[in-house]
Coordinates of C-alpha atoms in Angstrom, one line a residue:
X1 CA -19.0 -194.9 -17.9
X2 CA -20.5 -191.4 -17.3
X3 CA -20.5 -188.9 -19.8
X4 CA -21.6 -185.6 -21.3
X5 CA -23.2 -185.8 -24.7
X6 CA -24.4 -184.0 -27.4
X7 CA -27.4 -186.1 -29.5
X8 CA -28.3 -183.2 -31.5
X9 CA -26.6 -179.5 -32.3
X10 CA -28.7 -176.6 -30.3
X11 CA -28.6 -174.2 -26.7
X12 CA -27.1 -175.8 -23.8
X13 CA -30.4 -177.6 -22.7
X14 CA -29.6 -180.7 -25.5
X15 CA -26.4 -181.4 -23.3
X16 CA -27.3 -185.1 -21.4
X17 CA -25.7 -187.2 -19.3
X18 CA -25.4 -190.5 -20.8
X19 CA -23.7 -194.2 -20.0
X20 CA -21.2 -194.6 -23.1
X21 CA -19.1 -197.1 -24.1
X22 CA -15.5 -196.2 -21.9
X23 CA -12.6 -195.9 -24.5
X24 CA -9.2 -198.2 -24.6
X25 CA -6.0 -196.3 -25.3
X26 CA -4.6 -197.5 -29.0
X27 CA -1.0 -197.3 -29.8
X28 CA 0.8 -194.2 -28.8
X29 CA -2.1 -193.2 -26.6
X30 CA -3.3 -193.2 -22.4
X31 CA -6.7 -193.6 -21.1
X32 CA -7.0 -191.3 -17.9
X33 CA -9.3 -191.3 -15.0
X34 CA -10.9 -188.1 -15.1
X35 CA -10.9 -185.7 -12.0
X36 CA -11.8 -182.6 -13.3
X37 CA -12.4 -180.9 -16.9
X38 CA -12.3 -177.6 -18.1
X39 CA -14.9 -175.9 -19.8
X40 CA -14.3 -173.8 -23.2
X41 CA -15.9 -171.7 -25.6
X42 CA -14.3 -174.4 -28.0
X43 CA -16.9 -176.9 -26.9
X44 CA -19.6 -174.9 -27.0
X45 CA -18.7 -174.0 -30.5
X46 CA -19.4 -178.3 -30.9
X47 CA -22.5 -178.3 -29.7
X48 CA -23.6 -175.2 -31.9
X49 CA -22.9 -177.4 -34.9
X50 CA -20.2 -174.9 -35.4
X51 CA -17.5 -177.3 -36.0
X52 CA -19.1 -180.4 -38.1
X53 CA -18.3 -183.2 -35.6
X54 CA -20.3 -186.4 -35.5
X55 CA -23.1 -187.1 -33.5
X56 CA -23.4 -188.1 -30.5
X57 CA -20.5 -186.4 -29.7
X58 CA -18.8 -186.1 -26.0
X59 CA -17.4 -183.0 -25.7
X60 CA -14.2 -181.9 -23.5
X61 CA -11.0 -180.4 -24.7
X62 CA -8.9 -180.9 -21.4
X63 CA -8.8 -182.7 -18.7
X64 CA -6.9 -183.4 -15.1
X65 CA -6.5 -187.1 -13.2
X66 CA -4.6 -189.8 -12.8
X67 CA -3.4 -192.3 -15.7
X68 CA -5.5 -195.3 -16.2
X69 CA -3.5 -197.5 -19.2
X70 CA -1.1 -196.6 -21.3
X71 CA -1.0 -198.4 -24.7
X72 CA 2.0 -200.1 -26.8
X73 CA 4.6 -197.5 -27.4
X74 CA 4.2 -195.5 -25.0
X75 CA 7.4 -194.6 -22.5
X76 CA 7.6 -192.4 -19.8
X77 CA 3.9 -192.7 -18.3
X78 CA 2.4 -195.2 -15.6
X79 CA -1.1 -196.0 -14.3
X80 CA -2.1 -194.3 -11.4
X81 CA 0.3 -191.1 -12.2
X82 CA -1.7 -187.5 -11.5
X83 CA -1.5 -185.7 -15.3
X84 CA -2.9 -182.4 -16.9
X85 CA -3.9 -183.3 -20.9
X86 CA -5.2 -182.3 -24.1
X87 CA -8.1 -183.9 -25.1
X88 CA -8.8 -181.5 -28.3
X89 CA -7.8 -183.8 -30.9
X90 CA -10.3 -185.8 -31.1
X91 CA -12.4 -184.4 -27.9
X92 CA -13.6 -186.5 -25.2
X93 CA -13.3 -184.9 -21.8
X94 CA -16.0 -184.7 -20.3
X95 CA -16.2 -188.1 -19.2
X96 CA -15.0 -190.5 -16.2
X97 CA -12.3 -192.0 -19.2
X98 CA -11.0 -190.1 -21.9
X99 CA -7.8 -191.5 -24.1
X100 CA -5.5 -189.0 -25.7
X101 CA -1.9 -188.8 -26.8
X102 CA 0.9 -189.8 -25.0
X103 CA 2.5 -186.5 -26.4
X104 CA -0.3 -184.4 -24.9
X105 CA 0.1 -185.5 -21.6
X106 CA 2.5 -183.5 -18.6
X107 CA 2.8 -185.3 -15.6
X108 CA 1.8 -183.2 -12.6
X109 CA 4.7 -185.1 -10.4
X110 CA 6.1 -182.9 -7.6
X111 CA 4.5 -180.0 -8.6
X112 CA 1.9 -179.1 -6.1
X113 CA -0.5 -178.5 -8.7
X114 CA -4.5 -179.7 -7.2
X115 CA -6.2 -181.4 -10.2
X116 CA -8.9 -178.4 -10.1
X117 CA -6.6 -176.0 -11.4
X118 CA -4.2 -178.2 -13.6
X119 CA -7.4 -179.0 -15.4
X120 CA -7.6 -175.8 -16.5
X121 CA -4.4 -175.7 -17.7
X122 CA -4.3 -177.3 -20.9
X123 CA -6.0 -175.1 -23.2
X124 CA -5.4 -172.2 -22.2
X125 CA -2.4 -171.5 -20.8
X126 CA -0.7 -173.6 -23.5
X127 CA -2.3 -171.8 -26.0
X128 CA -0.9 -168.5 -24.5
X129 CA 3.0 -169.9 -24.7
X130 CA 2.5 -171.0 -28.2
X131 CA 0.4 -167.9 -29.4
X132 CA 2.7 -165.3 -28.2
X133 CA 6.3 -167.6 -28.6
X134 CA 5.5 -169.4 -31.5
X135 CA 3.3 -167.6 -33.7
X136 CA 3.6 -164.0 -32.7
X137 CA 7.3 -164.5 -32.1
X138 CA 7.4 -162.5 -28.7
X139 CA 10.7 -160.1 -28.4
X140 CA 11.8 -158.6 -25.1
X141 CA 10.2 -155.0 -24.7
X142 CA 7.2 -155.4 -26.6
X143 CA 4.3 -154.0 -26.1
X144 CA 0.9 -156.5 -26.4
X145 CA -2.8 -155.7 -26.0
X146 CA -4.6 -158.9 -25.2
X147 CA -8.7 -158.6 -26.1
X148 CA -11.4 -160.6 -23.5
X149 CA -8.3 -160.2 -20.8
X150 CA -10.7 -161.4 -17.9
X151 CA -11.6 -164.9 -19.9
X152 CA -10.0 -167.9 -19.4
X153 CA -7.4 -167.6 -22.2
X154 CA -7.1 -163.9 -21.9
X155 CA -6.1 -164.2 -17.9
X156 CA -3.2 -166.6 -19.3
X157 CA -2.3 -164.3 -22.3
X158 CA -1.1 -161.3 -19.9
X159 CA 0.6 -163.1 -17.9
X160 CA 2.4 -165.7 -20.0
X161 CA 3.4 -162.0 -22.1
X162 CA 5.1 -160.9 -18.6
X163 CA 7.2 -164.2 -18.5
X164 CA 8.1 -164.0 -22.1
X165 CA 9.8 -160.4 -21.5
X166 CA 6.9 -158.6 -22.7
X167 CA 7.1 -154.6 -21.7
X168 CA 4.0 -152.9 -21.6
X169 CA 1.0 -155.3 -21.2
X170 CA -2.4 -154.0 -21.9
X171 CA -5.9 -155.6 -22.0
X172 CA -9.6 -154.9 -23.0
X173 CA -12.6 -156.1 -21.5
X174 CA -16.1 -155.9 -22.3
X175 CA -17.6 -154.1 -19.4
X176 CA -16.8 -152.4 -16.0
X177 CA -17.5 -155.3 -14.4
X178 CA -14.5 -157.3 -16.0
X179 CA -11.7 -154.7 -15.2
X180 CA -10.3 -155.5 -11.4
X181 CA -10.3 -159.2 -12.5
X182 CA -8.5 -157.9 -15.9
X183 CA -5.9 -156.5 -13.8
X184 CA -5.3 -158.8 -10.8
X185 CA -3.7 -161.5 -13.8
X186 CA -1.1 -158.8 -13.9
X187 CA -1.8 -156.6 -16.6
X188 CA -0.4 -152.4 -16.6
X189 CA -3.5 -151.1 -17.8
X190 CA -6.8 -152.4 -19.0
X191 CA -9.5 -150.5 -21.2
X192 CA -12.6 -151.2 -22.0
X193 CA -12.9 -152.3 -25.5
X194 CA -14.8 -149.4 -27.2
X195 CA -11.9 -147.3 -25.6
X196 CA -9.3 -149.4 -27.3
X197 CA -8.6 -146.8 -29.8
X198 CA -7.1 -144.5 -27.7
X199 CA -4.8 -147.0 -25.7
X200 CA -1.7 -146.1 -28.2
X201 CA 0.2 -148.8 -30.7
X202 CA 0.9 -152.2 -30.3
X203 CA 3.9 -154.3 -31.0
X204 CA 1.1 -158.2 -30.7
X205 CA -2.2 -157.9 -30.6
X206 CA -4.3 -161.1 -29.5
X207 CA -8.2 -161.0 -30.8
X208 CA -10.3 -163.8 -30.0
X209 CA -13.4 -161.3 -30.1
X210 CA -13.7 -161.0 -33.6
X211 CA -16.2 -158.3 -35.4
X212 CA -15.5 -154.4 -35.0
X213 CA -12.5 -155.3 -32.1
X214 CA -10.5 -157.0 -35.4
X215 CA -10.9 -154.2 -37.5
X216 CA -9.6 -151.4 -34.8
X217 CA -7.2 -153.9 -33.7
X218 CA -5.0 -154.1 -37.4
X219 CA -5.5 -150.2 -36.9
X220 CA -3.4 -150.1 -33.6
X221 CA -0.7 -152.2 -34.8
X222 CA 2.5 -150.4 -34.7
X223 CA 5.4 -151.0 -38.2
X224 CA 6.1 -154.7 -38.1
X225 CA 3.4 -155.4 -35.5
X226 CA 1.0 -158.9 -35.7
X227 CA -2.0 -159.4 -34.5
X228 CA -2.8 -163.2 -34.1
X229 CA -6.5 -164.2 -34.7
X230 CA -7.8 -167.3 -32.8
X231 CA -11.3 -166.8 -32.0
X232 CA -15.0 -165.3 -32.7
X233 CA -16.8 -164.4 -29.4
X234 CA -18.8 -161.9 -30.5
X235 CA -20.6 -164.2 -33.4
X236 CA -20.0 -161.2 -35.3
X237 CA -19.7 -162.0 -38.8
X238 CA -15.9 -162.4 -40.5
X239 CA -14.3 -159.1 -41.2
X240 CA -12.2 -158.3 -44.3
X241 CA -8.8 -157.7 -43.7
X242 CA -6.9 -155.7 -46.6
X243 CA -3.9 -157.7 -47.9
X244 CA -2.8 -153.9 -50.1
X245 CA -3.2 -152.2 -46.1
X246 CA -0.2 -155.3 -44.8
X247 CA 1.6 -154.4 -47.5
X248 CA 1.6 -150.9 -47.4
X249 CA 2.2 -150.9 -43.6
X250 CA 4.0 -153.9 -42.8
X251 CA 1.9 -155.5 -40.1
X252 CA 1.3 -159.5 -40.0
X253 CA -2.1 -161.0 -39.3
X254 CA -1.6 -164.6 -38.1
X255 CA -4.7 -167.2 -37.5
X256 CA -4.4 -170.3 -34.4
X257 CA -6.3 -173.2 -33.6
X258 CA -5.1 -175.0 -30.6
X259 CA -7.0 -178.0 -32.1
X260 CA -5.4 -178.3 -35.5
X261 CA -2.0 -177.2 -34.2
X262 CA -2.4 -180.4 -31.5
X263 CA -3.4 -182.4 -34.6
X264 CA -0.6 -181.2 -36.6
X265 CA 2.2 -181.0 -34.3
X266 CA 1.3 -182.5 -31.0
X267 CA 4.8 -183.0 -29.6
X268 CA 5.6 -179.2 -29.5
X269 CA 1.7 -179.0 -28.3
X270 CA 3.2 -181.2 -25.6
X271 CA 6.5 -179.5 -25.1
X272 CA 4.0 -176.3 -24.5
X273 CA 1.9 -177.6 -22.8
X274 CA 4.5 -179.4 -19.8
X275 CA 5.6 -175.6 -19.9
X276 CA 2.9 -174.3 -18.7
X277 CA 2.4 -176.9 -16.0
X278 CA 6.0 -176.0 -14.9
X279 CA 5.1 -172.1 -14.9
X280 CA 1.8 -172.9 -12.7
X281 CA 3.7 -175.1 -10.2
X282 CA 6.3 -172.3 -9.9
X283 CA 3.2 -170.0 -9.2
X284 CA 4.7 -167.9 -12.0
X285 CA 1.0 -168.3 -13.8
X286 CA -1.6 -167.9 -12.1
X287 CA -5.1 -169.9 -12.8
X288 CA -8.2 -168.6 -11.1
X289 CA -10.4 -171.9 -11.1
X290 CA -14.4 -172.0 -10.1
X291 CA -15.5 -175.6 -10.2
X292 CA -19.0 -177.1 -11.5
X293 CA -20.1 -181.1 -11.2
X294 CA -20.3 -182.9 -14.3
X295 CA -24.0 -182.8 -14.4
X296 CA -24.0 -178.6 -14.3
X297 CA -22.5 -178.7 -18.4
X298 CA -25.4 -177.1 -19.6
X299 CA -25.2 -174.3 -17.0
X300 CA -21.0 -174.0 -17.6
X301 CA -21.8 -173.4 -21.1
X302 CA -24.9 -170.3 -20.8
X303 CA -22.3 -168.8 -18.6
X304 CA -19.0 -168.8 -20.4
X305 CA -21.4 -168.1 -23.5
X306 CA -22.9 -165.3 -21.5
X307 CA -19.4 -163.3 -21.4
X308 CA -20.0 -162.7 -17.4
X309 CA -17.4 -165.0 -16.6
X310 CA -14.0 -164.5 -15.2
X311 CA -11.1 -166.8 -14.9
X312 CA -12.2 -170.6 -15.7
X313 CA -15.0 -173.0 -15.1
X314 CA -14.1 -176.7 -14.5
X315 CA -15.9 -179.8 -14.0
X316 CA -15.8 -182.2 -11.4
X317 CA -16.3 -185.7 -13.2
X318 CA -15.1 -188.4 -10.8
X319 CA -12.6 -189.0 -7.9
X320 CA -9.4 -189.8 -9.7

């Protein structure tokens, strides 16, 4: 089969299409035709040597198409069925087969969902339900300021806050250019990030930027406020955090990895995840979706690593 690879760790130009050996699903597990597959700063973090993963390696966190096989075990899945899925456990998606498991999988049944867009589901948008439900413990009336609110995850942060009963719903963008997409996912106000300091106190704070944005972030946390870390865009390097400053103040700083929290528990990743397909087919969350082929990886990854993308990039593998 056809499929992305990275032979060696560097820029965007060592990505290669490749013939590779197409995967059988193991126990507990489905292969899947792949339609379409998102593209993340996660797999570029992969092909950086970032994250120590072996090589070659085919990257891919997500994925949309229709199920190929299912192996022994699994219940509640047929060939031939149009599905969303995580792919981040053990990566893979950016390939005409992928195999994942059965508890990362949501059916796309009856929901009206293309496969363009429920591809881009997956990471993102499950990541905002269990980020702000799950780790930040979202109460009704809270105030949250969402960081890189024109990204991919960002555009699923605001408005996955609104449906949780969030009250005011800010978020900071990078540059000018960034704010009307910012604030067509639904956000009250957005700010650009060196004028985050004067956008008042926050109840959550979500920072996938990292460097000076993490810093100024703990200082706009209001008493009893958290700020969830899950993400270094800027490259900037780690910033101390004061564990005497928590104390004194009583604010929470929470880390999440999609990845390790699909490893660790992938049926509530799953549970999240078919939530978030429900929400989309309801058109409650909204996915702004631009779509590559396959072969245009390398150029996917210079532009989410750029920063001058909004919404999500997907990839069109095959014709599942």
């Amino acid at each position: 089969m056809r499929a992305i690879t990275i032979p060696a760790f560097g820029d965007a130009d060592v990505l290669r299409l490749d013939e590779v050996e197409t995967p059988e699903p193991g126990p507990g597990q489905v292969s899947i035709a792949v339609s379409h597959a998102g593209a993340n700063f996660a797999e570029i973090l992969y092909r950086q040597g970032v994250v120590d993963v072996p090589l070659p390696f085919v990257p891919g966190i997500e994925v949309s198409g229709r199920v190929l096989a299912v192996g022994p075990g699994v219940e509640g899945l047929r060939p031939g069925q149009p599905v969303a899925a995580l792919t981040i456990v053990d990566s893979g998606g950016y390939a005409e087969v992928v195999t994942t498991a059965a508890e990362l999988v949501a059916p796309l049944d009856g929901t009206g969902l293309g496969l363009d867009v429920a591809a881009a589901l997956p990471s993102n948008s499950t990541t905002a339900f269990l980020v702000l439900d799950r780790v930040a413990r979202i109460e009704p009336g809270e105030s949250v300021l969402v960081h890189a609110a024109a990204g991919g995850v960002g555009s699923q942060l605001g408005q996955g806050a609104r449906l949780l009963g969030a009250g005011r719903v800010v978020g900071a963008v990078g540059s000018p250019a960034k704010i009307e997409a910012a604030r067509s996912f639904g956000y009250d106000e957005v700010v650009l990030r060196e004028q985050v300091a004067g956008a008042g106190t926050f109840d959550i704070v979500v920072d996938m930027v990292g460097g000076p944005a993490r810093r100024a972030s703990l200082d706009l946390l209001a008493p009893m406020g958290r700020m969830v870390v899950m993400g270094n865009a800027s490259g900037a390097a780690d910033v101390a955090l004061p564990a005497n400053e928590l104390w004194f103040t009583n604010k929470t700083v929470s880390g999440f990895n999609l990845a390790a929290f699909a490893a660790a528990f992938p049926a509530q990743a799953g549970l999240a995840l078919r939530r978030a397909v429900a929400a989309a087919g309801r058109g409650d969350l909204r996915v702004r979706t631009e779509t590559l082929r396959l072969e245009q990886a390398a150029q996917a990854h210079r532009r989410i690593e750029s920063g001058a993308t909004t919404g999500k990039l997907v990839l069109a593998v095959g014709a599942a």
